Structure formats: structure tokens, C-alpha cells
Short mmCIF file of C-alpha atoms and ligand atoms in Angstrom, two decimals:
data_model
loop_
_atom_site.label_atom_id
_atom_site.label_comp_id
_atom_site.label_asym_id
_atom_site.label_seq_id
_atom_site.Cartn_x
_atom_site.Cartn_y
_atom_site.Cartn_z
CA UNK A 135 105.05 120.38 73.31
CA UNK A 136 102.62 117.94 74.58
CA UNK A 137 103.66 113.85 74.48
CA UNK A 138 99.51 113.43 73.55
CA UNK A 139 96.37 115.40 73.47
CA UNK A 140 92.66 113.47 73.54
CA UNK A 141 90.08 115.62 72.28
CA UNK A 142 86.71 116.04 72.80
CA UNK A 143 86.66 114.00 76.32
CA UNK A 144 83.69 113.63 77.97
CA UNK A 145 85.86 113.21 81.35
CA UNK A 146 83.70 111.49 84.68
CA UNK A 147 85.97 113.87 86.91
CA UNK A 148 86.72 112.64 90.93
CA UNK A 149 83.95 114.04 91.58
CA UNK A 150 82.03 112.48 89.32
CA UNK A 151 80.73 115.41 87.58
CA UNK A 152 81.32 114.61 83.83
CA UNK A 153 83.13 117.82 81.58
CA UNK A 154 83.72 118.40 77.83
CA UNK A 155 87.33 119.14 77.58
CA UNK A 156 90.43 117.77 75.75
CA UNK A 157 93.23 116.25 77.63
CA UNK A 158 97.38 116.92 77.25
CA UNK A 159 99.48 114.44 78.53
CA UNK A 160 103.65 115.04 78.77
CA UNK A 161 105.74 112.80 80.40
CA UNK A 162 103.57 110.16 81.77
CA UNK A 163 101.78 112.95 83.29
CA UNK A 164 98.42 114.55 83.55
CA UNK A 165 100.00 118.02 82.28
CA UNK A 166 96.49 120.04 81.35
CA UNK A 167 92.43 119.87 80.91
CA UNK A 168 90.51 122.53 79.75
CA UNK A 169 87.99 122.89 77.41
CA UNK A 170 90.10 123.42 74.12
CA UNK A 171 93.79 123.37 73.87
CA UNK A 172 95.76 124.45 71.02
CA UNK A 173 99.82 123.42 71.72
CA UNK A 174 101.59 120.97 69.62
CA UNK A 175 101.65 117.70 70.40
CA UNK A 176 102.94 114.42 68.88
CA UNK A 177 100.00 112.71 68.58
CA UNK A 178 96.35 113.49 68.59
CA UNK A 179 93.49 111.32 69.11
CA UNK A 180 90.06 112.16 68.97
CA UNK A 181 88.03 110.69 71.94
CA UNK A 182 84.65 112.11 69.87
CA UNK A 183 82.54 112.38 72.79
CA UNK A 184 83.67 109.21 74.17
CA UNK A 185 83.29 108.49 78.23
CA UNK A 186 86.66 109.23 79.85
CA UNK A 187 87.23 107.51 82.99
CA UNK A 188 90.09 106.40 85.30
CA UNK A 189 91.20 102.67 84.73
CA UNK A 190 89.18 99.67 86.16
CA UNK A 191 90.60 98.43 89.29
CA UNK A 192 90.41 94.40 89.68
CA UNK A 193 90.64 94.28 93.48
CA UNK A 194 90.78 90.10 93.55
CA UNK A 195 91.80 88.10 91.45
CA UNK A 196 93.69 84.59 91.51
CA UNK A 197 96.07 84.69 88.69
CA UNK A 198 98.06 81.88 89.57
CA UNK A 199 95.05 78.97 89.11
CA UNK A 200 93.85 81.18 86.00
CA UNK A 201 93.14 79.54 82.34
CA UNK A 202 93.06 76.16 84.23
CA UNK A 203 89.59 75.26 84.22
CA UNK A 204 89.09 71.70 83.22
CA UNK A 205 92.49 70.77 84.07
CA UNK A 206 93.02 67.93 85.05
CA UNK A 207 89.22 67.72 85.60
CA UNK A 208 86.16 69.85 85.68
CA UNK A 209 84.63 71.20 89.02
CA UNK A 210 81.68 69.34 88.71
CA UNK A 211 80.16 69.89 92.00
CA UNK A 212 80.64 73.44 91.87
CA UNK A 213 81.85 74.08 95.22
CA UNK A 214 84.60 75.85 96.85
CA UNK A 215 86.00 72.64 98.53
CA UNK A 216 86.04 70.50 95.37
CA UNK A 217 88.10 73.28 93.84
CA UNK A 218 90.50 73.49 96.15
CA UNK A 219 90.56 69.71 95.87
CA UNK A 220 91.13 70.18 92.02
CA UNK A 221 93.73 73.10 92.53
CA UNK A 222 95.62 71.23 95.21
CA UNK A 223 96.02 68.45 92.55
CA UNK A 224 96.87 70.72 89.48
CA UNK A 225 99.49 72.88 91.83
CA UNK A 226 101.68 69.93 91.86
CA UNK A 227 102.43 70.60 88.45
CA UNK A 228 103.24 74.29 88.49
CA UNK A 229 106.24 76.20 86.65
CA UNK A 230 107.61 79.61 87.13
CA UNK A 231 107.03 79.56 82.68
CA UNK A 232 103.19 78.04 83.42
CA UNK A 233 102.13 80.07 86.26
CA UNK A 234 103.60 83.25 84.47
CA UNK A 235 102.44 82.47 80.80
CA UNK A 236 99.30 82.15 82.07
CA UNK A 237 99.18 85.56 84.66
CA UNK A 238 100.78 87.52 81.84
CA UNK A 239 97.85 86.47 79.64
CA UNK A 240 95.21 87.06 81.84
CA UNK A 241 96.62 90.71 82.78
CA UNK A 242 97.03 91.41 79.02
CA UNK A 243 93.12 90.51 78.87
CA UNK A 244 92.49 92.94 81.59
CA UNK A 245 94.15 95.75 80.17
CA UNK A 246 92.76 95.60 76.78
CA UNK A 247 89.32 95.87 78.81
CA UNK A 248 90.78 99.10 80.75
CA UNK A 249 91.97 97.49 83.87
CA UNK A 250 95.18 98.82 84.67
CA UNK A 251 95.36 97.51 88.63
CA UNK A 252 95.07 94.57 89.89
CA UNK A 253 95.39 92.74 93.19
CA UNK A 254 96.35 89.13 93.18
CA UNK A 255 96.61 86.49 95.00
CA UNK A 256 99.12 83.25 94.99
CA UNK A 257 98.87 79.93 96.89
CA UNK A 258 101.84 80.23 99.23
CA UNK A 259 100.81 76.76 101.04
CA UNK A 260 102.60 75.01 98.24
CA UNK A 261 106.36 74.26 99.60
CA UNK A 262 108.19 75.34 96.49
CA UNK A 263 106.49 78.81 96.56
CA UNK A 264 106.19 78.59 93.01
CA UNK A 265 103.07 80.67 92.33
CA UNK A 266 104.81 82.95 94.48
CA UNK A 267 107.82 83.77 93.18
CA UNK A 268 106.33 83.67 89.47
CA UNK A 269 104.01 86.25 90.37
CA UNK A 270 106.80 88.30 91.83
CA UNK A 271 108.41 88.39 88.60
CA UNK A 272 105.19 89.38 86.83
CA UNK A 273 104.92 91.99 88.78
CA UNK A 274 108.33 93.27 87.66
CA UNK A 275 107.56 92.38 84.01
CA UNK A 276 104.23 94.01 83.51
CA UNK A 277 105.21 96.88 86.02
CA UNK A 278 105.50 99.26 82.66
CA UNK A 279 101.40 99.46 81.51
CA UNK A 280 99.76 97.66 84.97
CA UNK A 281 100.20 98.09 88.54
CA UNK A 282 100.40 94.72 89.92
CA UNK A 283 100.33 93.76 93.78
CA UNK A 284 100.37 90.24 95.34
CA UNK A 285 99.16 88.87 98.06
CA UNK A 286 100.50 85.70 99.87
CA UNK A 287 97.83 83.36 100.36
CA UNK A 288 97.91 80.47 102.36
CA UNK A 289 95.09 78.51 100.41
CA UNK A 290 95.42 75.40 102.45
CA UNK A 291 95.32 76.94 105.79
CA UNK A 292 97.87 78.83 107.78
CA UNK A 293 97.77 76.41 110.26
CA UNK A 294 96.19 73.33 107.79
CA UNK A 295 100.13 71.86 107.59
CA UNK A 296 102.52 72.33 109.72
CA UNK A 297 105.09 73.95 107.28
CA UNK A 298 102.75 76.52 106.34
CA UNK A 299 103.50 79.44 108.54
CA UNK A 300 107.36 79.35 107.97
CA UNK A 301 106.27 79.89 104.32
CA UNK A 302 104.24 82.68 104.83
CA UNK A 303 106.78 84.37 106.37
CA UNK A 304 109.30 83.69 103.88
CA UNK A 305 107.21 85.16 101.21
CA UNK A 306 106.97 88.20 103.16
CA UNK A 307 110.75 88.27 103.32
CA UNK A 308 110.47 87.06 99.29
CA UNK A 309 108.49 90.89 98.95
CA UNK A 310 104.63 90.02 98.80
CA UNK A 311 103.08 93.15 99.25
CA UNK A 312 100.19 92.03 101.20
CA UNK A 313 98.85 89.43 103.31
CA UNK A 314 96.33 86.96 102.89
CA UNK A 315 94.39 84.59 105.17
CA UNK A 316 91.60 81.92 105.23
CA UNK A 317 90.18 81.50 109.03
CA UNK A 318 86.98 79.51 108.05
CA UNK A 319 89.10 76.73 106.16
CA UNK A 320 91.43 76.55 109.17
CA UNK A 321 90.93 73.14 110.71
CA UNK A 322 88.85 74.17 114.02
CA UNK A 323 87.11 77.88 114.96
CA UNK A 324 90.31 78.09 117.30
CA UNK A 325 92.64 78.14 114.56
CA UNK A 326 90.76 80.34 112.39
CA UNK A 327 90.96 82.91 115.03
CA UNK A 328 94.87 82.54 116.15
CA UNK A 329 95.55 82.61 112.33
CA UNK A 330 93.47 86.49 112.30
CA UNK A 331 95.92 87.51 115.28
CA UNK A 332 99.27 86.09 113.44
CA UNK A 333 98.10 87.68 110.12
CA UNK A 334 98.23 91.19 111.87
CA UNK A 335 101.22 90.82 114.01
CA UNK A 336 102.72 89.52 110.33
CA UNK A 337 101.69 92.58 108.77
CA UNK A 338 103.05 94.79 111.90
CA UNK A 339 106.04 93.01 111.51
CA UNK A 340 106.62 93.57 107.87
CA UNK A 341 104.54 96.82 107.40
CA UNK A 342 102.43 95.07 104.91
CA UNK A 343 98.74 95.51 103.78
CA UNK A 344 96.23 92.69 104.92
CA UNK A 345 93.64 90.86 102.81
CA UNK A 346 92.24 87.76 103.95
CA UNK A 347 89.05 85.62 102.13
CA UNK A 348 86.90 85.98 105.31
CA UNK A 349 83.69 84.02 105.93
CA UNK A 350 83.67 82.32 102.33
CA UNK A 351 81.00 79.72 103.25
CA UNK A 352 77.23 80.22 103.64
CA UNK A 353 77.70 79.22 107.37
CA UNK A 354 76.12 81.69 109.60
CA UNK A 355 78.26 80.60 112.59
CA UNK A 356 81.16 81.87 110.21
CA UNK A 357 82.43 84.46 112.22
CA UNK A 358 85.81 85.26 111.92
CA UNK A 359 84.96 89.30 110.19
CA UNK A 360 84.21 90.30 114.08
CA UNK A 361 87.72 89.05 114.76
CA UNK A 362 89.06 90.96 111.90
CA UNK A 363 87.23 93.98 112.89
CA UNK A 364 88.68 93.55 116.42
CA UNK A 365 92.61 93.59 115.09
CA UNK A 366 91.60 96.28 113.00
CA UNK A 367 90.17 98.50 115.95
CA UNK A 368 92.86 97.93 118.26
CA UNK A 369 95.83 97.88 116.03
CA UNK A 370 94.44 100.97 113.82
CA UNK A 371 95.30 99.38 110.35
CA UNK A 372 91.72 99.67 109.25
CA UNK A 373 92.22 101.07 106.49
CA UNK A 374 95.40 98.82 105.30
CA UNK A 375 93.08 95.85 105.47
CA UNK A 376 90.96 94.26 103.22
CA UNK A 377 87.71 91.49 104.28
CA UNK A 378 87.58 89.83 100.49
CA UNK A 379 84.39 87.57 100.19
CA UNK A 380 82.56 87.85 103.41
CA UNK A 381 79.45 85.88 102.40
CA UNK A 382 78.62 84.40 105.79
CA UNK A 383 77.95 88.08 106.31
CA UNK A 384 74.97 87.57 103.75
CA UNK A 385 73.51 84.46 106.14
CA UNK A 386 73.91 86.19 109.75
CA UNK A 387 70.77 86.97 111.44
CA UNK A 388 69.97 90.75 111.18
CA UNK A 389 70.29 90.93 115.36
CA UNK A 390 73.94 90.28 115.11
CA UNK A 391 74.41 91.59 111.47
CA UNK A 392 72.73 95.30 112.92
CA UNK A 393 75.84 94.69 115.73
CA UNK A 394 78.62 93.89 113.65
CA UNK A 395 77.47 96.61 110.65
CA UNK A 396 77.63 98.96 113.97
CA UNK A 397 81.49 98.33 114.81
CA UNK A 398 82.49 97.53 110.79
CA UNK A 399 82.04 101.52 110.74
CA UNK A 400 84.45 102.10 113.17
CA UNK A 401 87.03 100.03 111.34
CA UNK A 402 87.50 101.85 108.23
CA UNK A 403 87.97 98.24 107.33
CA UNK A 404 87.96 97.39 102.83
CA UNK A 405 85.15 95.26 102.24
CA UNK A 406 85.73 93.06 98.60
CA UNK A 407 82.97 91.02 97.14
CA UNK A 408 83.21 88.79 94.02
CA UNK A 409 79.28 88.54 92.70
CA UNK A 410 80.18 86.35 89.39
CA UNK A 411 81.56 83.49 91.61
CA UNK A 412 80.13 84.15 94.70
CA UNK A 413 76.50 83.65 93.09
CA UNK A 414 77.97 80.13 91.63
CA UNK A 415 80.09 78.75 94.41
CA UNK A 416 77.53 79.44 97.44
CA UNK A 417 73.94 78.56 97.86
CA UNK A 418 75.45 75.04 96.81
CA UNK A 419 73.73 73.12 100.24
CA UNK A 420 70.67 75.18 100.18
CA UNK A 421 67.63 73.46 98.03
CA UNK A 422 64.95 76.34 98.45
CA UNK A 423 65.20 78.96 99.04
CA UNK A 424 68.26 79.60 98.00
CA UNK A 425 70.73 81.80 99.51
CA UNK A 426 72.72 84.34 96.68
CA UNK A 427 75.45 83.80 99.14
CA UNK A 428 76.84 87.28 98.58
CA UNK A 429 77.58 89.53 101.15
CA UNK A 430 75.76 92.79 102.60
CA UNK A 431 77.01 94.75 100.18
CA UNK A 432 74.35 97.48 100.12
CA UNK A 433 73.78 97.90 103.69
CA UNK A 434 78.20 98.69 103.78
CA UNK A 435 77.98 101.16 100.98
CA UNK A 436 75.33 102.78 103.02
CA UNK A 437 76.81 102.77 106.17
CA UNK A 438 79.87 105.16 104.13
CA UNK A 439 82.02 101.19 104.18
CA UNK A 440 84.41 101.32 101.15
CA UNK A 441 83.20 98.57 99.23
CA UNK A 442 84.54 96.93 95.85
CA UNK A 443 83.96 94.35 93.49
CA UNK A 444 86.62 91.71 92.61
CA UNK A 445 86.24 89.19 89.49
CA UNK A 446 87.97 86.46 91.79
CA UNK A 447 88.64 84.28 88.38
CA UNK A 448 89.32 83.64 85.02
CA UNK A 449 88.78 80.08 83.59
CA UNK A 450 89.91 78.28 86.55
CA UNK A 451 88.85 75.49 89.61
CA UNK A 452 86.41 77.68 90.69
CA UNK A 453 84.87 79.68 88.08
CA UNK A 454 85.13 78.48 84.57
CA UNK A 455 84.12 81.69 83.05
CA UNK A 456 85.23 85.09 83.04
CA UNK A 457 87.07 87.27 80.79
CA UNK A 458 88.72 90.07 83.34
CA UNK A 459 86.08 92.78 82.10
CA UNK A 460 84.73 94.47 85.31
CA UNK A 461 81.82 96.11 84.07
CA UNK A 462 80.38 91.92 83.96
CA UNK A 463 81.50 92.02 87.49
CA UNK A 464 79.59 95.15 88.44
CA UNK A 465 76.85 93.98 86.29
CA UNK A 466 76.03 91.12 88.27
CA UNK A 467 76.96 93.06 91.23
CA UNK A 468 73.91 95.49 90.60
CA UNK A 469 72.26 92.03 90.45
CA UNK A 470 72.78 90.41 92.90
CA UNK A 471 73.04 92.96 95.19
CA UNK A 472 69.82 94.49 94.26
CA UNK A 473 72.02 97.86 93.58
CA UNK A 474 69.10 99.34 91.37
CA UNK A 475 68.83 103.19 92.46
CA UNK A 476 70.27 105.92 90.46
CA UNK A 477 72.88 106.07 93.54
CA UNK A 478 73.30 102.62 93.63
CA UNK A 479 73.98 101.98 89.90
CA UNK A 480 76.46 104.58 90.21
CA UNK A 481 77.83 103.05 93.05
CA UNK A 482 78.31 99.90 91.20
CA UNK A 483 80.60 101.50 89.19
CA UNK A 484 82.73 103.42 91.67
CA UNK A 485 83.15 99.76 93.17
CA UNK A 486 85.26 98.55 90.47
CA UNK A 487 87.08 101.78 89.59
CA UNK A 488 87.30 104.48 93.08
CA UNK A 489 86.85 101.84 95.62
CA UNK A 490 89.34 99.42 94.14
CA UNK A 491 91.76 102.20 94.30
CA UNK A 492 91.30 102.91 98.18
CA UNK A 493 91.44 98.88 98.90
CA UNK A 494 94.66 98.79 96.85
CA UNK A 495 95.99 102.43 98.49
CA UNK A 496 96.64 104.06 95.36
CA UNK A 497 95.01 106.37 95.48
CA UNK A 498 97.72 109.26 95.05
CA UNK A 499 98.38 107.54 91.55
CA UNK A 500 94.61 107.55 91.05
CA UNK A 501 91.98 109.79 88.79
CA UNK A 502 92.35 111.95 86.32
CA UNK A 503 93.85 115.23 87.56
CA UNK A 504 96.80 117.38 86.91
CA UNK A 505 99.77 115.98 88.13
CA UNK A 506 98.75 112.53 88.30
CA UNK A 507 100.02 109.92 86.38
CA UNK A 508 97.85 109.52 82.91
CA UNK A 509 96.37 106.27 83.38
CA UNK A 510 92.92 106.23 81.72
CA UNK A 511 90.25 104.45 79.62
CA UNK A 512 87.70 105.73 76.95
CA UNK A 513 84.46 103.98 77.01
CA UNK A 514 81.51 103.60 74.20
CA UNK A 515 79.33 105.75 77.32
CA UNK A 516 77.50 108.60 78.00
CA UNK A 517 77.97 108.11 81.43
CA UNK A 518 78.33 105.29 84.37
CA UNK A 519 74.65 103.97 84.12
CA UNK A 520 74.90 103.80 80.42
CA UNK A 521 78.50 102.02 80.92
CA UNK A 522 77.11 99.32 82.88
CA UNK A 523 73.64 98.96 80.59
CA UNK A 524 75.78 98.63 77.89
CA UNK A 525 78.97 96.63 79.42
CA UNK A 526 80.57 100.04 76.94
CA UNK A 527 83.60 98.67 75.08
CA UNK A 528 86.63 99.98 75.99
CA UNK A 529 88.15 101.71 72.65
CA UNK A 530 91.39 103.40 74.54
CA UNK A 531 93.31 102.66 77.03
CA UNK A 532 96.13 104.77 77.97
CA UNK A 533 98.65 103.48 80.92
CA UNK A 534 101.53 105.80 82.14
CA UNK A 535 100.89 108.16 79.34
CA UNK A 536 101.13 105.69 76.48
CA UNK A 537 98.48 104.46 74.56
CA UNK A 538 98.35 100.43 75.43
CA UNK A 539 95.76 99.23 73.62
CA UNK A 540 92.89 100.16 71.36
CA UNK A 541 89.19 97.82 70.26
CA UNK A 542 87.11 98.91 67.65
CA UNK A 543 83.46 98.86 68.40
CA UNK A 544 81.87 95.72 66.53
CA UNK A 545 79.40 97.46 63.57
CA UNK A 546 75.69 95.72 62.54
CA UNK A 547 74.28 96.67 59.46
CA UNK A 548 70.77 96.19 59.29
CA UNK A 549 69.64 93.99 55.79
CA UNK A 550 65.93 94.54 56.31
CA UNK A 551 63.75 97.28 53.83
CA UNK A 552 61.57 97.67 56.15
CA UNK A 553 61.54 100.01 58.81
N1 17E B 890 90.29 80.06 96.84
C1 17E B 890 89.36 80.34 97.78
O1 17E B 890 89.53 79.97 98.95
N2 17E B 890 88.26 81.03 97.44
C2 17E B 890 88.07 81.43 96.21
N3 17E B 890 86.97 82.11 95.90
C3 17E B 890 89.04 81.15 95.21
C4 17E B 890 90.13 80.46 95.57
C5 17E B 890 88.80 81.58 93.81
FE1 FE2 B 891 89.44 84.69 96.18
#
């Protein structure tokens, strides 16, 4: 007796081959696929053809500024620095209730859209540790339907007050699971760099992952992702570690980008780039040409880097837009990036589904196989091209077996007698 069956599933299998088959799920669990299976079952839901694909995966996100935007003022400018301007003022005001009213909202808006992990980060350079600990206890709260990890991240600077450190380290000891940085807002280059070193012995020190926004500035003297790729050669956490914005990366000459791309691949270092607000927040200083202030996305996906795509915001200092679907984020990623090849739009999508799973290391809870936990999504697809075309709405989504949410597909009727 199966828990639920989907039928007719067109599945986008790991390795991305697509199959007609129906799906059983029993305890949480992935229990059979095959083309038709007849076993009773308590409930039955026909997928009619519909794209079956593992959950999104939101590698970035800030959920502790989200649904802010325009509070107390607007980020006119546009810029990184006046929103951390604006979010240093508005932080004053936080609440465990605020912070997690708004985090639990914002998740609830991913999930309905098929994202059912998500990595997020919270201001720890904010002495009551507020965003923190609320986050924490999101994390506990949602831990039922979506996978939540946190990052502590020391917006302000590790080293931009002197109290900051101590609090990093007490919300490793609070349980963050990872740990974030921010060299190129650190008050001189010297900084930026002792703050890399710190960041690893941290995570050593607490067997935590690493994620740090990296080189968010269209600088080209930026250069604090050769410093990350050093740690990660010599410690061997490559592949525990995470280089989230990187844009710099996109304004480096090609002498010493060809150099750096050259030891990257010997990193197996997580590469995370946010198009929708990188687009808008750099390129601010440049009249024209203007730089798209993203970074080298394609030339990392084809050098075999694991690349995703974050959202970064929802409705907040830095981004007033955004609704937590990722197939907008990939969209704009293709974009941007100039991802436009068959392999490339496939890509795209791998970068907020696959890819986000290897950043976040869950991979062993990841895909649609037997035995593995029955997270998945059915989308209004034929396949991942036709998802992204489309932005597909998400009718299903099924987390840990359950069936968490379900959209109907918005129906035109056409008035017109003519043809
Ligand atoms: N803080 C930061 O330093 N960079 C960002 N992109 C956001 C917050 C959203
Ligand atoms: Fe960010």
C-alpha cells in the first residue's frame, strides 16, 4: 500500500533524460518508478503529462531584510552601499516576531513556486543577534516541508566594529550552519584578506560550510576570490565553500581572469551568482558602456565549475522586486549571461535546481530516485527549455512525501469570431 502514486510523470531523471512513468511514494520515500503501477494507494493524482522535476534550490537569499523595501525609505540610488545604509537603519528595529513573520512568508512564497531549499543569510553584525537567532528558529519551524540552512553574515564587516568577530563566533556556537564573509566591504584590502583567513580557520574550528559575498563591487582591483581560492587549495574544503556574487570577476582583465579561471578549477570551489540584482545594483558608476556587473558565469560552467543562481532578495534594501520564483532568476540568468545554446539553456536550469543542491551539500537528499526522500515539483513543461520560455507554473509540489501545495494554471478564453 502506497502513501501516493503520480501518474503519467513525465520525470527529467538525474540524468536528465526525461521518462513516462508513474511515481509511488510510501513513507516520505521514493518507494517505485516504472512505467505503470497498479498497487493501492491512498491517494492518486494525475500529473497528465506534466514535467516532473526535483525541487528548486534558492542558493542565496537574505530573508532577514525581506518584505522591507521602502521601509523606512526607498533605495533611491540603487546601490549596494545606500542599502546597507537603509538596512543598517531599519535593523535597529528588528524582532524575533518581525524578522520571522516576514522569513516564514517569504519561504511559504518559495515553496508554493517549488522551492523546497534554501540557503539564507542573517546580519550577525547587529549586537543583539536578532536576525540570527529568529532565523534559527525558522529553521526549526519550517524544517517539516523546506530544508532551511543559515549562514552568519557579518554585513557590516568582520572587522568593520570591533565587537563583530566575538559575534560571529557566538553564532557559530548559537548553530549557524555556515559561514559568511564580506572582504571587499572590510575597511582596507588588509582586512579583507585577514577576514578570508579567520573565516576558514572559523569553519575548521566549527566544521562548518563557508559562503562569503566575494568581490560584490564592479572594482577590478577587487580581488579577494584569489584569496578564497588559496584557503580553499591549501585547506581542501573546496567543495564546502561557496564564492556568492563574485562580480568583480565580470570586470578583471582577461590576462588575470585566464589565471585565476586556471586555479578556480583546482578548487572545486561553489560559485553563486544573483543576475536579478546583480544587473540592478552594479554598473551603477559606469555611464557607457555599461558593465552587466555579473560574474563569468559561462566561462565557470565551462571550465566543469559548479555554478548556481541565487535570487539574493525579495522586496527589500536592495532589490525591491522579486517573488522567490527561480525560473525569473534563471531567466535573467540566460540573459545576462548570454546562456543561449541548447547546453547552456539547459544549464540555466540545472543552476537553480542540481547545482544549488551541490552548493548546499544535499545532495544525498537530492533527485528523484528510489530511496530518496520524495521531494518534487510538477511543472506546466515539456521539458527544461520550455520551463524557462514559459517561467512553467508550478501546479504540485510535493515535500517529504506530502503534497504542500498546489496552483491552478490561469485559463484565457479567446472572445474573438475570427480566427
Ligand atoms: N548585502 C550585501 O552585501 N549584498 C547583497 N547583495 C545583499 C545584501 C542583498
Ligand atoms: Fe547576498
Amino acid at each position: 500500500m502506497f502513501d501516493l502514486l503520480l501518474r503519467q510523470c513525465r520525470l527529467l531523471q538525474s540524468d536528465r533524460t526525461i521518462a513516462e512513468v508513474d511515481i509511488a511514494i510510501k513513507n516520505q520515500v521514493i518507494a517505485e518508478i516504472a512505467p505503470t503501477i497498479n498497487a493501492n494507494t491512498r491517494l492518486e493524482l494525475d500529473m497528465q503529462g506534466h514535467l516532473i522535476s526535483p525541487p528548486f534550490v534558492e542558493s542565496h537569499i537574505h530573508l532577514d531584510s525581506a518584505l522591507t523595501a521602502g521601509q523606512h525609505r526607498w533605495n533611491q540610488s540603487g546601490t549596494l552601499f545606500e542599502g546597507i545604509e537603509i538596512w543598517r537603519e531599519r535593523k535597529q528595529n528588528l524582532s524575533l516576531e518581525d524578522v520571522k513573520r516576514r522569513a516564514i512568508a517569504t519561504l511559504k512564497q518559495q515553496a508554493i513556486q517549488g522551492v523546497l531549499f534554501v540557503r539564507s543569510h542573517a546580519d550577525v553584525s547587529e549586537a543583539s543577534l536578532t536576525a540570527l537567532q529568529a532565523l534559527l528558529e525558522v529553521r526549526e519551524q519550517v524544517k517539516d516541508w523546506m530544508t532551511l540552512q543559515v549562514v552568519a553574515f557579518p554585513q557590516d564587516g568582520l572587522y568593520g566594529s570591533p565587537q563583530n568577530e566575538a559575534l560571529m563566533e557566538k553564532a557559530l556556537e548559537m548553530g549557524a550552519d555556515c559561514i559568511g564573509g564580506i572582504p571587499h566591504y572590510e575597511l582596507t584590502r588588509e582586512d579583507g584578506v585577514k577576514s578570508v583567513h579567520r573565516i576558514f580557520e572559523l569553519a575548521q574550528k566549527y566544521d562548518r560550510l563557508i559562503d562569503i559575498h566575494c568581490d560584490e563591487i564592479d572594482d577590478d582591483q577587487s580581488r579577494f576570490l584569489e584569496v578564497v581560492a588559496a584557503c580553499a587549495l591549501r585547506t581542501g574544503m573546496g567543495a564546502r565553500v561557496a564564492a556568492s556574487h563574485t562580480t568583480a570577476f565580470g570586470s578583471y582583465n582577461n590576462a588575470y581572469a585566464t589565471k585565476l579561471l586556471g586555479f578556480l578549477r583546482r578548487t572545486e570551489l561553489n560559485f553563486i551568482a544573483n543576475p536579478l540584482i546583480n544587473i540592478t545594483l552594479q554598473g551603477r558608476t559606469d555611464t557607457y558602456p555599461k558593465r552587466r556587473g555579473v560574474t563569468r558565469v559561462k566561462e565557470l560552467w565551462q571550465q566543469g565549475m559548479n555554478v548556481s543562481f541565487g535570487h539574493d532578495c525579495v522586496q527589500d534594501p536592495w532589490y525591491s522586486l522579486g517573488t522567490g520564483n527561480m525560473l525569473d532568476v534563471a531567466f535573467m540568468g540566460l540573459h545576462v549571461c548570454q546562456m543561449t545554446g541548447t547546453a547552456e539553456i539547459d544549464a540555466c536550469y540545472d543552476m537553480v535546481t542540481w547545482n544549488g543542491a551541490k552548493t548546499l551539500q544535499v545532495e544525498d537528499q537530492y533527485g528523484i530516485e528510489i530511496g530518496k526522500p520524495a521531494n518534487l515539483i510538477a511543472l506546466n513543461a515539456q521539458d527544461r527549455y520550455d520551463a524557462l520560455r514559459c517561467r512553467a507554473t508550478v501546479h504540485y509540489v510535493i515535500s517529504q512525501g506530502k503534497l504542500l501545495a498546489r496552483t491552478e494554471a490561469p485559463r484565457t478564453t479567446w472572445h474573438c469570431d475570427r480566427e
